[in-house]
Each structure stands twice: as structure tokens, then as C-alpha cells.
PDB file of C-alpha atoms in Angstrom:
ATOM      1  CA  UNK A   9      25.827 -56.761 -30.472  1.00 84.00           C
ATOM      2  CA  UNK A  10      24.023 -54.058 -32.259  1.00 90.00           C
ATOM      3  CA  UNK A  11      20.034 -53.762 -32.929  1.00 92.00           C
ATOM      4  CA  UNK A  12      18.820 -53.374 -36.212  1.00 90.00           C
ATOM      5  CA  UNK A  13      14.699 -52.450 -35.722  1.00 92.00           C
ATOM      6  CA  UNK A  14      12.572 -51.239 -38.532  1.00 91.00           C
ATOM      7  CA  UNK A  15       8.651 -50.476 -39.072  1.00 91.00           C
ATOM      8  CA  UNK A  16       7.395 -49.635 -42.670  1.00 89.00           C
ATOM      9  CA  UNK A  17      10.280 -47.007 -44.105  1.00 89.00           C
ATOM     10  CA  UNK A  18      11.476 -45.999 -40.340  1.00 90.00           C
ATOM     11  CA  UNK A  19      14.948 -47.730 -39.299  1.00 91.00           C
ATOM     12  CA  UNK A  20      17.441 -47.784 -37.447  1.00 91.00           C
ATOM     13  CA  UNK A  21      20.823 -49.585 -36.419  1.00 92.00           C
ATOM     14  CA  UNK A  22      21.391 -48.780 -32.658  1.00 93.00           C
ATOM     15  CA  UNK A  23      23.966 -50.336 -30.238  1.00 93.00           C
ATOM     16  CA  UNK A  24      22.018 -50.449 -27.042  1.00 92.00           C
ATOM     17  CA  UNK A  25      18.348 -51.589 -26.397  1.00 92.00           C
ATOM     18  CA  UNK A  26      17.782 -48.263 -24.521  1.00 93.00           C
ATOM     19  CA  UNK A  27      18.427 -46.535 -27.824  1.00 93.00           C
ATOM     20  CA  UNK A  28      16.151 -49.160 -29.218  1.00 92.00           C
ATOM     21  CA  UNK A  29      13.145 -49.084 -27.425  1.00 91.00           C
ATOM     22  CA  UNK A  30      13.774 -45.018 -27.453  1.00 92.00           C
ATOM     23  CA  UNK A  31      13.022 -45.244 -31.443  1.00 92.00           C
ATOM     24  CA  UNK A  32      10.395 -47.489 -31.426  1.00 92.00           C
ATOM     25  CA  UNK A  33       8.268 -44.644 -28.791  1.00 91.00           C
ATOM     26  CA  UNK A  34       8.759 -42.453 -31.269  1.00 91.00           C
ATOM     27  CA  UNK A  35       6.550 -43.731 -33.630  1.00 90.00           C
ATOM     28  CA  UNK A  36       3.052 -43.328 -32.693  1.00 88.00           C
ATOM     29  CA  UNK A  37       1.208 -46.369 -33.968  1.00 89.00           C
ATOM     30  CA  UNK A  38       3.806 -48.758 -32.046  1.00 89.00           C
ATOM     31  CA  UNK A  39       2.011 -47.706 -28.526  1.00 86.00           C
ATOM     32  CA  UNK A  40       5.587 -48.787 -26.590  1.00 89.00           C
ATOM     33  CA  UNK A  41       3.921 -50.308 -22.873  1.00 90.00           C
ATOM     34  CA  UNK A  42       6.166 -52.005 -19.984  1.00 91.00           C
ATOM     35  CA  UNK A  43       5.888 -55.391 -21.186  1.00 91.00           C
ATOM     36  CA  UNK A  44       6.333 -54.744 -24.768  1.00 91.00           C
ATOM     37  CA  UNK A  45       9.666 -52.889 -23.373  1.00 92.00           C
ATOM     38  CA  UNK A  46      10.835 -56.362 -21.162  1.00 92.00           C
ATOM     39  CA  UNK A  47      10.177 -58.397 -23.708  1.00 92.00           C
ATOM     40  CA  UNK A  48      12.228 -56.760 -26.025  1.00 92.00           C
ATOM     41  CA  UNK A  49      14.913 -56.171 -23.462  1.00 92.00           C
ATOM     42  CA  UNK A  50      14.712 -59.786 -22.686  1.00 92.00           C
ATOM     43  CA  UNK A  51      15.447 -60.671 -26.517  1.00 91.00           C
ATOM     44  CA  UNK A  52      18.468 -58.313 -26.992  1.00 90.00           C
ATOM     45  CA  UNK A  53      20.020 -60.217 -23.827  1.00 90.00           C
ATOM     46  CA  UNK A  54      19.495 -64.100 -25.337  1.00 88.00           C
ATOM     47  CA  UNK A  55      21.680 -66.319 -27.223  1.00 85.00           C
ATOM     48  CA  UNK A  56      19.150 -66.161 -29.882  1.00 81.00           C
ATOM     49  CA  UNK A  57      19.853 -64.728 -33.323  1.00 83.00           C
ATOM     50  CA  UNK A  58      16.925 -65.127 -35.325  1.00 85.00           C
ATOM     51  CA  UNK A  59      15.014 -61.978 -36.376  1.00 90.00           C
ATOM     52  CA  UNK A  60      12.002 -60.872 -33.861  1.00 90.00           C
ATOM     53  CA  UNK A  61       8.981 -59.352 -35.103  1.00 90.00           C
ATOM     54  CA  UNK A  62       6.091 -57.719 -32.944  1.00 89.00           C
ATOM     55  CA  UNK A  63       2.803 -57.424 -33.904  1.00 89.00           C
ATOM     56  CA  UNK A  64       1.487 -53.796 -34.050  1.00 89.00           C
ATOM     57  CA  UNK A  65      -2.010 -54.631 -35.015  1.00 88.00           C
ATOM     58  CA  UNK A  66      -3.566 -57.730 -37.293  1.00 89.00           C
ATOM     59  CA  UNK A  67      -0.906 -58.279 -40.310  1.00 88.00           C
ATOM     60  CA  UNK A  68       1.397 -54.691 -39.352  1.00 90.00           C
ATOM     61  CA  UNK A  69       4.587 -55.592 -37.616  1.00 91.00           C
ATOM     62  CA  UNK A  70       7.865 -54.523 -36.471  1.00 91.00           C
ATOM     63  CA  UNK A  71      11.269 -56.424 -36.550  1.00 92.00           C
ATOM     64  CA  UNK A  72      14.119 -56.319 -34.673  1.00 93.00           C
ATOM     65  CA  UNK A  73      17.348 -58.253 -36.338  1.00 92.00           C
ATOM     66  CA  UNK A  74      20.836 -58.787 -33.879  1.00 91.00           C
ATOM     67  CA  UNK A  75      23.712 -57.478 -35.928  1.00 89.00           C
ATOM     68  CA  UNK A  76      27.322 -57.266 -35.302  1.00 87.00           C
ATOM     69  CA  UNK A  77      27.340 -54.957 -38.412  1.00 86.00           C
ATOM     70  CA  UNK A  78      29.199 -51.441 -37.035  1.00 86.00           C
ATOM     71  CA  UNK A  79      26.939 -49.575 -39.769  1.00 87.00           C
ATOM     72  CA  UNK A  80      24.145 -49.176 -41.800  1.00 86.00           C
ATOM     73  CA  UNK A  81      25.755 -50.291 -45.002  1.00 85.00           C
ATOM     74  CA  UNK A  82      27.651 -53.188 -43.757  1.00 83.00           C
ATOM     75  CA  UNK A  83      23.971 -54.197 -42.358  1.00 84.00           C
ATOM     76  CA  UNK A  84      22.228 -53.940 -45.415  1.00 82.00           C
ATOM     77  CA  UNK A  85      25.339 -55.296 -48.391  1.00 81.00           C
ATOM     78  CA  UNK A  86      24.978 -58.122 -45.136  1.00 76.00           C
ATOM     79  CA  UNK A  87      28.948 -57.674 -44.797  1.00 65.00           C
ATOM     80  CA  UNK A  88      29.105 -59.183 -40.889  1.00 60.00           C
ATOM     81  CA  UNK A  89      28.473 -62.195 -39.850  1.00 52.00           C
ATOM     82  CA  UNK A  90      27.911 -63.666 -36.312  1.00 49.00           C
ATOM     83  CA  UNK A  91      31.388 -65.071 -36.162  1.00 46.00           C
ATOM     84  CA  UNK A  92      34.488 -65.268 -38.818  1.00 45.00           C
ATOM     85  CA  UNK A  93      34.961 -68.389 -38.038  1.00 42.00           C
ATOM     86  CA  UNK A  94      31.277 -70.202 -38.811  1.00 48.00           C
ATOM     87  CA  UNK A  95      31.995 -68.095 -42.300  1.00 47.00           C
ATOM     88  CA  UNK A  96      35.188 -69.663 -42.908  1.00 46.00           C
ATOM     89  CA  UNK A  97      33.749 -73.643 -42.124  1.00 44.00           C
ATOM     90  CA  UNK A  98      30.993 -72.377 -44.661  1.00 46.00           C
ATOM     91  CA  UNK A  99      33.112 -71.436 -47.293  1.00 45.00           C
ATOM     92  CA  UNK A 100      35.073 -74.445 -47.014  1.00 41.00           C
ATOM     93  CA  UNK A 101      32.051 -77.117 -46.671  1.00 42.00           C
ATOM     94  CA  UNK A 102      30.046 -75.413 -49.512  1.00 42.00           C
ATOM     95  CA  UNK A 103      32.802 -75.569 -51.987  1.00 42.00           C
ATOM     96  CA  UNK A 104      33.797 -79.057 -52.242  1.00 54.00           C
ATOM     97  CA  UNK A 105      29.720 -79.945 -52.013  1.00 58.00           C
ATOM     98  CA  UNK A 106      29.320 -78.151 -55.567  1.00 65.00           C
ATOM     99  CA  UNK A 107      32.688 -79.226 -56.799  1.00 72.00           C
ATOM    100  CA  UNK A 108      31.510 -83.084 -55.693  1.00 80.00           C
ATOM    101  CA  UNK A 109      28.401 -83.013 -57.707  1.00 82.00           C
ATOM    102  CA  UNK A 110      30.595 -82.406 -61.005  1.00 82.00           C
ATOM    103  CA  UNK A 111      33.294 -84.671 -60.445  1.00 84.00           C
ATOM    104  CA  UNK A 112      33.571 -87.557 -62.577  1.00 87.00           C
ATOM    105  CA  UNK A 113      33.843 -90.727 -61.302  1.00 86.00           C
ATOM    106  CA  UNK A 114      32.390 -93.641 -63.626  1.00 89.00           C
ATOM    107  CA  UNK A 115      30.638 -95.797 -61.087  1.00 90.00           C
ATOM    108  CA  UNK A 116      27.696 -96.890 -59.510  1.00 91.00           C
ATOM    109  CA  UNK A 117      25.762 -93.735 -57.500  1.00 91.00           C
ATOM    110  CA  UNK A 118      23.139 -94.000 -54.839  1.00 92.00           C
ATOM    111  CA  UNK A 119      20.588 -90.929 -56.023  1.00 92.00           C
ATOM    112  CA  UNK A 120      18.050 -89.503 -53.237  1.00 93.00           C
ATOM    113  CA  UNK A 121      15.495 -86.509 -54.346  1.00 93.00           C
ATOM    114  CA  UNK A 122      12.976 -85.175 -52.629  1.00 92.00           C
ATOM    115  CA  UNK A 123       9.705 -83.418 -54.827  1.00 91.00           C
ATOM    116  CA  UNK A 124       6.626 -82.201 -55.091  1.00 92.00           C
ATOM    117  CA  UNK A 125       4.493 -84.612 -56.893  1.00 91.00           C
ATOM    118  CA  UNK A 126       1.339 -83.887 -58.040  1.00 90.00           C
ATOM    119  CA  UNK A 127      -1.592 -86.738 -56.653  1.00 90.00           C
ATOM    120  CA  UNK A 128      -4.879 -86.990 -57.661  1.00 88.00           C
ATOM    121  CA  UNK A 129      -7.481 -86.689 -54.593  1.00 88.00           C
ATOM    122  CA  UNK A 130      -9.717 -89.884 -55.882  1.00 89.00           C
ATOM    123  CA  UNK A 131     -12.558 -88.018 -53.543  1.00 88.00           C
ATOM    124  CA  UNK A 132     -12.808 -84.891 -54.660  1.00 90.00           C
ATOM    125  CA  UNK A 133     -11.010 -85.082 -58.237  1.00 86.00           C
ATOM    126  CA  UNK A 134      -8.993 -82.507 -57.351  1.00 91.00           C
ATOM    127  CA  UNK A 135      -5.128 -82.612 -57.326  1.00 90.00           C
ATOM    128  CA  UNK A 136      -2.581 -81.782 -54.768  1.00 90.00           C
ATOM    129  CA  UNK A 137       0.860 -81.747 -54.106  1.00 90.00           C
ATOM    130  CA  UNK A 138       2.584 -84.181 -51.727  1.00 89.00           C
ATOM    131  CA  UNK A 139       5.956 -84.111 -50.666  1.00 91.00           C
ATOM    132  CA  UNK A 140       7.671 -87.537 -52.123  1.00 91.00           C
ATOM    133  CA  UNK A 141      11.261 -89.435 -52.056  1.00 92.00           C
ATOM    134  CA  UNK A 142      12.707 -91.383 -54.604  1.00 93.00           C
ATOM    135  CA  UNK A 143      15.570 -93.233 -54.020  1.00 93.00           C
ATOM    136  CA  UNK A 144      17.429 -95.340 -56.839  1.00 93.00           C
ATOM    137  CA  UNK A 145      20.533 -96.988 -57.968  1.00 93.00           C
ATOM    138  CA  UNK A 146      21.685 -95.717 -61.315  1.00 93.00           C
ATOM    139  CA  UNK A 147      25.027 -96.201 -63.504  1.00 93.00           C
ATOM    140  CA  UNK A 148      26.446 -92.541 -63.563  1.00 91.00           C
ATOM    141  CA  UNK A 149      29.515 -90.310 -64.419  1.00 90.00           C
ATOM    142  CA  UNK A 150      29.315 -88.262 -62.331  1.00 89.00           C
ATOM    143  CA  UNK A 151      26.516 -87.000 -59.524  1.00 90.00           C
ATOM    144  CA  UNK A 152      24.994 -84.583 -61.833  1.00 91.00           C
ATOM    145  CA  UNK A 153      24.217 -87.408 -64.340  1.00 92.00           C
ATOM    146  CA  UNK A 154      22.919 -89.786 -61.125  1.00 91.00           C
ATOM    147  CA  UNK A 155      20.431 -86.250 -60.544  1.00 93.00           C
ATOM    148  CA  UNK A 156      19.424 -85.236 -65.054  1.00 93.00           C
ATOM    149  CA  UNK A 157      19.213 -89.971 -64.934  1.00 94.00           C
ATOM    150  CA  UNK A 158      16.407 -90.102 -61.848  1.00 94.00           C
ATOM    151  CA  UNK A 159      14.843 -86.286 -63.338  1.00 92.00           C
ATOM    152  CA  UNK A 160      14.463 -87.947 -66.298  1.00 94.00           C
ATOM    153  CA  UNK A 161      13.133 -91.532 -65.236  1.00 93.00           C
ATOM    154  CA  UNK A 162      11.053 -89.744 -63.025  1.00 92.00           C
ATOM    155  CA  UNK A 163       9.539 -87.216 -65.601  1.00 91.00           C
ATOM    156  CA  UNK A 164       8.362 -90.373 -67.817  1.00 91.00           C
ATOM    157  CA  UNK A 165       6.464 -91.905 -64.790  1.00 90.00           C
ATOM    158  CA  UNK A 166       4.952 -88.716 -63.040  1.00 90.00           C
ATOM    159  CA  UNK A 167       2.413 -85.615 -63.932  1.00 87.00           C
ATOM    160  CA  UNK A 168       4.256 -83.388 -65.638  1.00 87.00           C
ATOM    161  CA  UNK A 169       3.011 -80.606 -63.152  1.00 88.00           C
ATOM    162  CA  UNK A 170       5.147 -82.216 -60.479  1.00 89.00           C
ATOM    163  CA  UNK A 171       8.047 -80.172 -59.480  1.00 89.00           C
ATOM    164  CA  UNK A 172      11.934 -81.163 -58.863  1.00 90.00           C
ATOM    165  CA  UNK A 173      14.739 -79.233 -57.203  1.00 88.00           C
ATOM    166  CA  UNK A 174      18.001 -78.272 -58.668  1.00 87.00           C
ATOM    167  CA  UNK A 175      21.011 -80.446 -57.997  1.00 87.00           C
ATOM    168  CA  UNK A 176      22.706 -77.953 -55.921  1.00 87.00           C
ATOM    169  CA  UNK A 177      20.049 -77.883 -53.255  1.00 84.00           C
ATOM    170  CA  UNK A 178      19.387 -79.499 -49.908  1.00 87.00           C
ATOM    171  CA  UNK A 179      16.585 -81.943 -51.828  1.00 89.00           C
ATOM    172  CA  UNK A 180      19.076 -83.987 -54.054  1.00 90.00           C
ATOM    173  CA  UNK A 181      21.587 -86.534 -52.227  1.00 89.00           C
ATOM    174  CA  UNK A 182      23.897 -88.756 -53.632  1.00 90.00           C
ATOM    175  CA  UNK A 183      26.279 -90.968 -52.648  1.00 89.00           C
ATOM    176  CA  UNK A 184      29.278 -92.956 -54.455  1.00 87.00           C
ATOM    177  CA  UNK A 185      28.736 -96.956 -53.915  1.00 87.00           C
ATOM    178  CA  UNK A 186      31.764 -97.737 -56.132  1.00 84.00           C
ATOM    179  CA  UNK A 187      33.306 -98.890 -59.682  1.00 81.00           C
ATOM    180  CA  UNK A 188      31.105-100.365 -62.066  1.00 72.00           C
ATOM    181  CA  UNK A 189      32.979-104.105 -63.159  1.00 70.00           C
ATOM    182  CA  UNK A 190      33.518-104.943 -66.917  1.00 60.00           C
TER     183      UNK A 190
END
């Protein structure tokens, strides 16, 4: 596992926390001390793999990001990932998810968005946004038509200020409940 640690412009991709910690007392400003040196240590050696970042002083940090990228440019074109295998169950759980939303299917749909609605505050007279789910049964094509059918009820019955997410994202659900009978 390689160490990728930047402050400001300076970088670096090193493959030991020795080399590490020996770039980081090279800039001045850091001020490297024993416990800023375990604690680092201790984070190269965990099972966790989100990004660190230390604080130098109030709103300057540094980050350090485990990579299993060999270089520099495989690092930043983010060529690696953790395993080749949690790539491969990606590829093949994000495509049908896409190709699902466009398939067409006449039929009833069970639609589930979650948005940012705008609310008056009857107190103040000011407005906010709260985060709101809608859930509804519609008569659909396909699951793109159960999202633009809710969008649009919904746009007719809220402030237009209130915001919606795209179809493709983690906000918009949908689920098949079967044919429609004629």
C-alpha cells in the first residue's frame, strides 16, 4: 500500500510511512512532533481507506490518501483501485441499474424520490429547505416515465424553488408492481 500525502503544491507518492513522515519534516510550517508521527504511523497500518487530513493550523491542512497506485500518474488519472475485483461487481451492478431505468415495461411502477423542498418558516417568514419523500403509484412505460410522471405532479403542487435529483441518482427508486389489466 503506497502513501499519497500532499500540503498546498508539495506532494508526494511514497511506499513506506518512513518516507512519509520524512517529507512531511521537510516542510517547515507542518512542525512534525512524536505524536503527530504515531498517529500517522498508526493510520498507514489500519484497514481504513478513507483519506486523512491533519490540521496544520485553523482551516490549513494536510492529507494523506492510501493508494495501491505504483505511480504518480496512475494516482492522479485514478487508474488503481483497492481491489479488481470490487471494480468488476461495480461495473456489473451499475450497468443493468441505468439500463433498468430505460427499459420498457408497460405496467404499474412504485416511484420513491427524495428532494429538497422549499417550506415556509410560519415564524420568521423566512424559507428553508427540508429534506422530503414522496412516494406514489403511477401508470408508467418505463421507470424514467414513473421519475419525468412524479417530477411533474410534484412541480404543480410545490415552490418552484424546490429542487429534484436526476433519475440516475441514489434519490430516485422505483420498483415494478406489475401489468396494468385492460
Amino acid at each position: 500500500m503506497n502513501l499519497y500525502v500532499r500540503y498546498f503544491n508539495s506532494e508526494t507518492l511514497v511506499q513506506t510511512v518512513d518516507e512519509a513522515i520524512d517529507f512531511l519534516k521537510g516542510i517547515e510550517e507542518i512542525g512534525m512532533n512524536p505524536i503527530l508521527e504515531t498517529d500517522i504511523r498508526e493510520y498507514a497500518a489500519s484497514d481504513v481507506f478513507y483519506p486523512k487530513r491533519y490540521k496544520v493550523r485553523p482551516r490549513i491542512y494536510f492529507i494523506i490518501i492510501k493508494t495501491e497506485a505504483a505511480t504518480m500518474a496512475d494516482f492522479k488519472e485514478k487508474r488503481v483501485s483497492r481491489s479488481g475485483a470490487e471494480s468488476q461487481s461495480k461495473e456489473r451492478t451499475a450497468v443493468p441499474a441505468a439500463m433498468k431505468l430505460s427499459e420498457e415495461r408497460m405496467g404499474w411502477y412504485e416511484g420513491m424520490i427524495d428532494f429538497k423542498r422549499v417550506l415556509l418558516v410560519p415564524g420568521t417568514g423566512k424559507f428553508q429547505y427540508r429534506d422530503t419523500r414522496f412516494v406514489a403509484q403511477v401508470k408508467a412505460m418505463s421507470g424514467l416515465d414513473c421519475y419525468n410522471r412524479i417530477i411533474d405532479h410534484l412541480r404543480q403542487r410545490v415552490d418552484e424553488r424546490s429542487q429534484f435529483p436526476s433519475a440516475k441518482g441514489k434519490n430516485f427508486k422505483f420498483v415494478y408492481l406489475g401489468r396494468v389489466k385492460q
